[in-house]
Each structure stands twice: as structure tokens, then as C-alpha cells.
Amino acid sequence: MTLLPPTAEQQKRINEEVSTDPETRKRDVAAIRDWLSKQPHLPNHMDDTRLERFLFGCKNSIERCKLILERYFSVRTAIPEFFAVRDPLAREIQECCEAIQYFILPSLTDEGYRVTILRLKDSTIDKFSIQTISRRILMVLDTRLIEEQCLSNIMVIDLEGFGVVHFTKCSPTQSIVRKAMLAMQDSMPLRLHRVHFLHAPAFIENILNIFYPLLKVRLVQKFRIHTGGGEELHSYMNKDILPNEWGGKAGTLDELNGAWKKKIEKNRDWFLREEKLSRTNENARLPESKTRILKELEGLQGSFRQLNID
């Protein structure tokens, strides 16, 4: 699945929000590279293009980029549940791709945002594994970081087929869910513009109330709750970029999901290599460089309100 580049108008908007001066970017990447070389516990294998994407995702803030890189590597070592055995051909990943549709739409919104969709194809509860879904999501996010940069992101979560047991598995009282929140919210240079929930059940507020105390108000304000399906998105974005079943022209849900399944499979060698490279050396970590993520994971008792959601 090819992620289509910005149109001229979209690129203009992106440039207005995040400067793309080549010389400045080159100096900033060099500064980050120099910083990495002085962190004995961090790897320094990323090429300049990938570091540029981290920097862009941090709105050209060098200090913010350093923080995200520290977290990016730290969670890969501290939470092996999501970063070990990252083989796209592994049985659990293959089964997840069949049961859970998760993909990025090819075209950007008019504003220059990427749209990600997650929905159930098979609601069988035994096929709904938070650990496997999280591992797959993080693999897709990593794929994006080696392919492109975008201004911000829109997440669409279709709750059709979700039952009480599915929601129970997603409860933040489960340690695996809280670890997933840490891994996804606090260690990627990807900004979030909006979250749309489709086919929301009548009790959705009761479910979200469990999460609200753990999330920044700024994130909660990005939520939009819809009782209908994909047609609810038409007033928020050009419907042509949506899946065919939702009134768009991007392809069917199955085609889009299948294309991303093939994409991560194509990157299999990269995932297996990165699994070994993108890790911290905790024996070399200086005491003052211990991150809050590591402190959180020691007891999972910290407040998730401190997580940075942009």
C-alpha cells in the first residue's frame, strides 16, 4: 500500500506549520546525532532520513526529539511483550491481520493529516489479543517512520462488533493495557489531531469514564463519539479518501487491510534486524538518565496524566 505524498496545496500547509529549511534541518540532525553519540546506553544506528522524521514529528524541537528518542528506545527494552519476536509471518500476527482490520488510508486529508482505521472483522473474543494488536500497531507505526512524515493524525475506531468482553479486555485495570498506553502514547514522534469512535454503544460513556482519569484533558477533547458508521466522517474530511464501504474511493476495507498486511511482511527483515538494534544498554545507563517510563513500569502506579499527547 503506497502512502500518497502531499498535493501542492497540502505541502504548502505543512510547510507553513513546520519549517522544512534543508540547512537548518541538516544542522539539527547533526546535533541530535552528536547527542546520541554521548548517550552510552542508546543506539546510534538510525540514518539521517529517519532522524529527520523524528525531528519533523517533534515540530523541529531538538529537545523534544531527544526526549522521544530516549523513550522510543527505552520502551523497546522495557516492554518486550510488544517488541520481541516482531515477525510479520508469525502465526499470531497473521491471525490478527485476519481478525482485526488496521490500516492507514493512502491519501492525506485536505489539512495534511493521515487517517488510521481500526475495526473488528471477526468479533470472536479468542482472536482479540491486546498484546498482539499492540505489537502489530507498533509495527505499522514503525513502518510509517521509515517511509514518510505527516502533519498530524486522525484515528478512527469502529466499535461495530465490540461486546462487553472486548471492552473488559481493554480496561486500563489490565497491566498489559497500561503498558500498551505507555508504548504507544509516549514514545512515537506522531501527533494526534482527532479520534473518532463509530458505532458507539449506548454505554460508551461508562467505558470512557474509566479512561478519562488516566488521560490529559487535551486528549479527551479530541474525541468525537458517533452512533453511526463511516458516513459520520463525511463532515470531517473529504469522503473520497475513505474506504468504498464508507462512501469513498480508497478501496474496500479488505483490500486496504490486506495491503498493509503485505507491507509489514515486505519489511520482515527490517523488523527482525531492528528488534536487535533499537534497544537500550541498561548496564551502561547513567543513574540520572533513568526515564519516567522506566519508573512507571517498575510499579505501574504513576499517573498517566503526565503522558505527552500532542
Coordinates of C-alpha atoms in Angstrom, one line a residue:
M1 CA 0.0 0.0 0.0
T2 CA 1.5 3.3 -1.2
L3 CA 1.1 6.3 1.1
L4 CA 0.4 9.0 -1.4
P5 CA 2.6 12.2 -1.0
P6 CA 1.0 15.6 -0.2
T7 CA -0.5 17.6 -3.0
A8 CA 1.0 21.0 -3.7
E9 CA -1.7 22.6 -1.5
Q10 CA -1.2 20.1 1.3
Q11 CA 2.5 20.6 1.2
K12 CA 2.1 24.4 1.4
R13 CA 0.0 23.9 4.6
I14 CA 2.6 21.6 6.0
N15 CA 5.5 24.0 5.3
E16 CA 3.6 26.8 6.9
E17 CA 3.2 24.8 10.2
V18 CA 6.6 23.1 10.3
S19 CA 9.6 24.7 8.6
T20 CA 11.5 22.4 6.2
D21 CA 14.6 24.5 5.6
P22 CA 17.2 22.0 4.4
E23 CA 20.2 23.6 6.0
T24 CA 18.6 24.1 9.4
R25 CA 17.3 20.5 9.3
K26 CA 20.8 19.3 8.5
R27 CA 22.3 21.1 11.5
D28 CA 19.6 19.9 13.8
V29 CA 20.1 16.3 12.8
A30 CA 23.8 16.7 13.3
A31 CA 23.1 18.0 16.8
I32 CA 20.9 15.0 17.6
R33 CA 23.5 12.6 16.2
D34 CA 26.1 14.2 18.4
W35 CA 23.8 13.9 21.5
L36 CA 23.2 10.2 20.7
S37 CA 26.9 9.6 20.5
K38 CA 27.2 10.8 24.1
Q39 CA 24.5 8.6 25.5
P40 CA 26.3 5.3 26.3
H41 CA 23.0 3.4 26.8
L42 CA 21.4 4.4 23.5
P43 CA 22.0 3.0 20.0
N44 CA 23.1 5.3 17.2
H45 CA 22.2 3.4 14.1
M46 CA 19.4 5.4 12.6
D47 CA 20.1 7.1 9.3
D48 CA 19.7 10.8 8.9
T49 CA 16.4 10.5 7.0
R50 CA 14.8 8.6 9.9
L51 CA 16.1 11.1 12.4
E52 CA 14.7 13.9 10.2
R53 CA 11.2 12.3 10.5
F54 CA 11.6 12.2 14.3
L55 CA 12.6 15.8 14.3
F56 CA 9.7 16.8 12.0
G57 CA 7.2 14.9 14.2
C58 CA 8.6 17.0 17.2
K59 CA 8.0 20.2 15.2
N60 CA 11.7 20.8 14.9
S61 CA 12.3 20.9 18.6
I62 CA 15.7 19.3 19.3
E63 CA 15.0 18.8 23.0
R64 CA 11.6 17.2 22.3
C65 CA 13.2 15.0 19.8
K66 CA 15.9 13.8 22.3
L67 CA 13.1 13.0 24.8
I68 CA 11.1 11.0 22.3
L69 CA 14.2 9.1 21.1
E70 CA 15.1 8.2 24.7
R71 CA 11.5 6.9 25.2
Y72 CA 11.4 5.2 21.9
F73 CA 14.4 3.0 22.7
S74 CA 13.6 2.6 26.3
V75 CA 10.2 1.0 25.8
R76 CA 11.6 -1.4 23.3
T77 CA 13.8 -2.8 26.0
A78 CA 11.5 -2.4 29.0
I79 CA 8.3 -3.9 27.4
P80 CA 9.4 -7.0 25.3
E81 CA 5.7 -8.0 25.1
F82 CA 5.3 -5.6 22.2
F83 CA 8.8 -5.5 20.7
A84 CA 10.2 -9.1 20.8
V85 CA 9.5 -11.6 18.1
R86 CA 8.4 -8.9 15.6
D87 CA 7.9 -11.4 12.8
P88 CA 5.1 -10.4 10.4
L89 CA 4.8 -14.0 9.4
A90 CA 4.3 -15.3 13.0
R91 CA 1.0 -17.1 13.4
E92 CA -0.4 -14.6 16.0
I93 CA 0.3 -11.6 13.7
Q94 CA -1.2 -13.4 10.7
E95 CA -4.3 -14.3 12.7
C96 CA -4.6 -10.7 14.0
C97 CA -4.4 -9.4 10.4
E98 CA -7.3 -11.7 9.5
A99 CA -9.5 -10.8 12.5
I100 CA -8.7 -7.1 13.1
Q101 CA -8.6 -4.6 10.3
Y102 CA -6.0 -2.0 10.9
F103 CA -4.6 0.2 8.2
I104 CA -3.6 3.7 7.1
L105 CA -5.6 5.4 4.3
P106 CA -3.5 6.1 1.2
S107 CA -4.4 9.8 0.8
L108 CA -4.0 12.7 3.3
T109 CA -6.9 14.8 4.4
D110 CA -7.0 18.3 2.9
E111 CA -5.2 19.6 6.0
G112 CA -2.3 17.1 5.5
Y113 CA -3.4 14.6 8.2
R114 CA -3.1 10.8 7.9
V115 CA -6.2 8.7 8.8
T116 CA -5.8 5.3 10.5
I117 CA -8.7 2.9 10.9
L118 CA -9.1 0.1 13.4
R119 CA -12.1 -2.2 13.4
L120 CA -13.1 -5.9 14.0
K121 CA -13.7 -8.2 11.1
D122 CA -14.1 -11.2 13.3
S123 CA -15.6 -10.5 16.8
T124 CA -14.6 -13.9 18.2
I125 CA -13.2 -12.9 21.6
D126 CA -10.4 -15.5 21.5
K127 CA -9.0 -13.6 18.4
F128 CA -8.9 -10.3 20.3
S129 CA -5.5 -10.1 21.9
I130 CA -4.4 -6.7 23.3
Q131 CA -0.8 -7.8 23.2
T132 CA -0.8 -8.9 19.6
I133 CA -2.9 -5.9 18.4
S134 CA -0.5 -3.6 20.1
R135 CA 2.5 -5.3 18.6
R136 CA 1.0 -5.0 15.2
I137 CA 0.0 -1.4 15.6
L138 CA 3.6 -0.5 16.7
M139 CA 4.9 -2.4 13.7
V140 CA 2.7 -0.2 11.4
L141 CA 3.8 2.9 13.2
D142 CA 7.5 2.0 12.7
T143 CA 6.8 1.4 9.0
R144 CA 5.4 4.9 8.7
L145 CA 8.5 6.3 10.4
I146 CA 10.8 4.8 7.7
E147 CA 8.5 5.9 4.9
E148 CA 7.0 9.3 5.4
Q149 CA 6.2 12.3 7.6
C150 CA 2.8 13.9 8.0
L151 CA 1.5 17.0 9.9
S152 CA -0.8 15.1 12.3
N153 CA -3.0 12.0 12.6
I154 CA -6.7 11.1 12.8
M155 CA -7.6 7.8 14.5
V156 CA -10.9 6.1 13.6
I157 CA -12.0 3.3 15.9
D158 CA -15.1 1.4 14.6
L159 CA -16.8 -0.3 17.6
E160 CA -19.2 -2.3 15.5
G161 CA -19.0 -5.9 16.8
F162 CA -17.5 -4.9 20.1
G163 CA -19.1 -6.5 23.1
V164 CA -18.8 -6.2 26.9
V165 CA -16.0 -8.8 27.0
H166 CA -14.0 -6.8 24.3
F167 CA -14.3 -3.7 26.4
T168 CA -13.3 -5.6 29.6
K169 CA -10.1 -6.8 27.8
C170 CA -9.4 -3.1 27.0
S171 CA -9.8 -1.9 30.6
P172 CA -6.8 0.1 31.9
T173 CA -7.0 -2.0 35.1
Q174 CA -5.2 -4.7 33.0
S175 CA -1.5 -4.2 33.2
I176 CA -1.0 -5.1 29.6
V177 CA -3.3 -2.3 28.6
R178 CA -1.4 0.2 30.7
K179 CA 1.8 -0.9 29.2
A180 CA 0.3 -0.5 25.7
M181 CA -0.7 3.0 26.6
L182 CA 2.9 3.8 27.6
A183 CA 4.3 2.2 24.5
M184 CA 2.0 4.0 22.0
Q185 CA 1.3 7.3 23.6
D186 CA 4.7 8.3 25.0
S187 CA 7.4 7.1 22.5
M188 CA 6.4 8.0 19.0
P189 CA 7.0 11.3 17.2
L190 CA 3.5 11.3 15.8
R191 CA 0.9 14.0 16.7
L192 CA -2.8 13.3 17.1
H193 CA -5.5 15.7 15.8
R194 CA -8.7 13.7 16.4
V195 CA -10.1 10.4 17.5
H196 CA -13.5 9.3 16.0
F197 CA -15.4 6.4 17.6
L198 CA -18.0 4.9 15.2
H199 CA -21.0 2.7 16.1
A200 CA -20.6 3.7 19.7
P201 CA -22.9 1.7 22.0
A202 CA -25.3 3.3 24.5
F203 CA -22.9 2.6 27.3
I204 CA -19.8 4.1 25.7
E205 CA -19.6 7.0 28.2
N206 CA -19.4 4.5 31.0
I207 CA -16.5 2.8 29.2
L208 CA -14.7 6.1 28.5
N209 CA -15.2 7.3 32.1
I210 CA -12.8 4.5 33.1
F211 CA -10.1 6.1 30.9
Y212 CA -10.7 9.8 31.5
P213 CA -8.8 10.0 34.8
L214 CA -5.8 8.5 33.1
L215 CA -5.7 10.9 30.1
K216 CA -4.9 14.5 29.7
V217 CA -7.9 16.8 29.1
R218 CA -6.3 17.9 25.9
L219 CA -6.6 14.3 24.5
V220 CA -10.2 13.8 25.7
Q221 CA -11.2 17.0 23.9
K222 CA -10.0 15.3 20.7
F223 CA -12.7 12.6 21.0
R224 CA -15.7 12.5 18.8
I225 CA -18.4 9.9 19.5
H226 CA -20.7 8.7 16.7
T227 CA -23.5 6.2 16.8
G228 CA -23.5 5.7 13.1
G229 CA -20.9 4.3 10.7
G230 CA -18.3 5.7 8.3
E231 CA -20.8 8.2 6.8
E232 CA -20.4 10.2 10.0
L233 CA -16.9 11.1 8.8
H234 CA -18.1 13.0 5.7
S235 CA -18.5 16.3 7.5
Y236 CA -14.9 16.0 8.9
M237 CA -12.9 15.1 5.8
N238 CA -13.2 14.6 2.0
K239 CA -15.2 11.4 1.7
D240 CA -13.2 10.3 -1.4
I241 CA -10.2 9.3 0.7
L242 CA -12.4 6.9 2.8
P243 CA -12.9 3.2 2.1
N244 CA -15.5 2.3 -0.5
E245 CA -18.0 0.9 2.1
W246 CA -17.9 4.3 3.8
G247 CA -18.7 6.2 0.6
G248 CA -15.1 6.8 -0.5
K249 CA -12.8 5.7 -3.3
A250 CA -9.8 4.4 -1.5
G251 CA -10.6 0.7 -1.9
T252 CA -12.5 -1.8 0.1
L253 CA -11.8 -2.4 3.8
D254 CA -10.5 -5.9 3.0
E255 CA -8.2 -4.5 0.2
L256 CA -6.8 -1.8 2.5
N257 CA -6.2 -4.1 5.4
G258 CA -4.7 -6.7 3.1
A259 CA -2.3 -4.2 1.5
W260 CA -0.9 -3.2 4.9
K261 CA -0.6 -6.9 5.9
K262 CA 1.6 -7.3 2.8
K263 CA 3.5 -4.1 3.6
I264 CA 4.7 -5.2 7.0
E265 CA 5.5 -8.7 5.6
K266 CA 7.7 -7.0 2.9
N267 CA 9.6 -5.3 5.8
R268 CA 10.1 -8.5 7.7
D269 CA 13.9 -8.4 7.5
W270 CA 13.9 -4.8 8.8
F271 CA 11.7 -5.7 11.8
L272 CA 13.9 -8.7 12.7
R273 CA 17.0 -6.6 12.5
E274 CA 15.6 -3.6 14.3
E275 CA 14.4 -5.9 17.1
K276 CA 18.1 -6.4 18.0
L277 CA 19.3 -2.8 17.3
S278 CA 16.7 -0.5 18.7
R279 CA 17.3 -1.3 22.3
T280 CA 19.0 0.4 25.3
N281 CA 22.0 -1.0 27.1
E282 CA 20.7 -0.7 30.6
N283 CA 24.1 -1.7 32.0
A284 CA 25.6 1.5 30.5
R285 CA 22.8 3.8 31.6
L286 CA 23.8 6.6 33.9
P287 CA 21.5 6.9 37.0
E288 CA 20.4 10.4 36.1
S289 CA 19.2 9.3 32.7
K290 CA 16.6 6.9 34.1
T291 CA 13.3 7.9 32.3
R292 CA 9.9 8.3 33.8
I293 CA 8.7 5.5 31.6
L294 CA 11.1 3.1 33.4
K295 CA 9.9 4.4 36.7
E296 CA 6.2 3.9 35.6
L297 CA 6.9 0.3 34.6
E298 CA 8.5 -0.6 37.9
G299 CA 5.1 -0.4 39.5
L300 CA 2.6 0.9 37.0
Q301 CA 1.4 3.1 39.8
G302 CA 2.2 6.5 38.3
S303 CA -0.3 8.9 36.8
F304 CA -0.9 8.6 33.1
R305 CA -1.9 12.3 33.2
Q306 CA 1.8 13.1 32.7
L307 CA 1.9 11.4 29.3
N308 CA 2.5 13.9 26.5
I309 CA -0.2 13.8 23.8
D310 CA 0.3 16.4 21.0

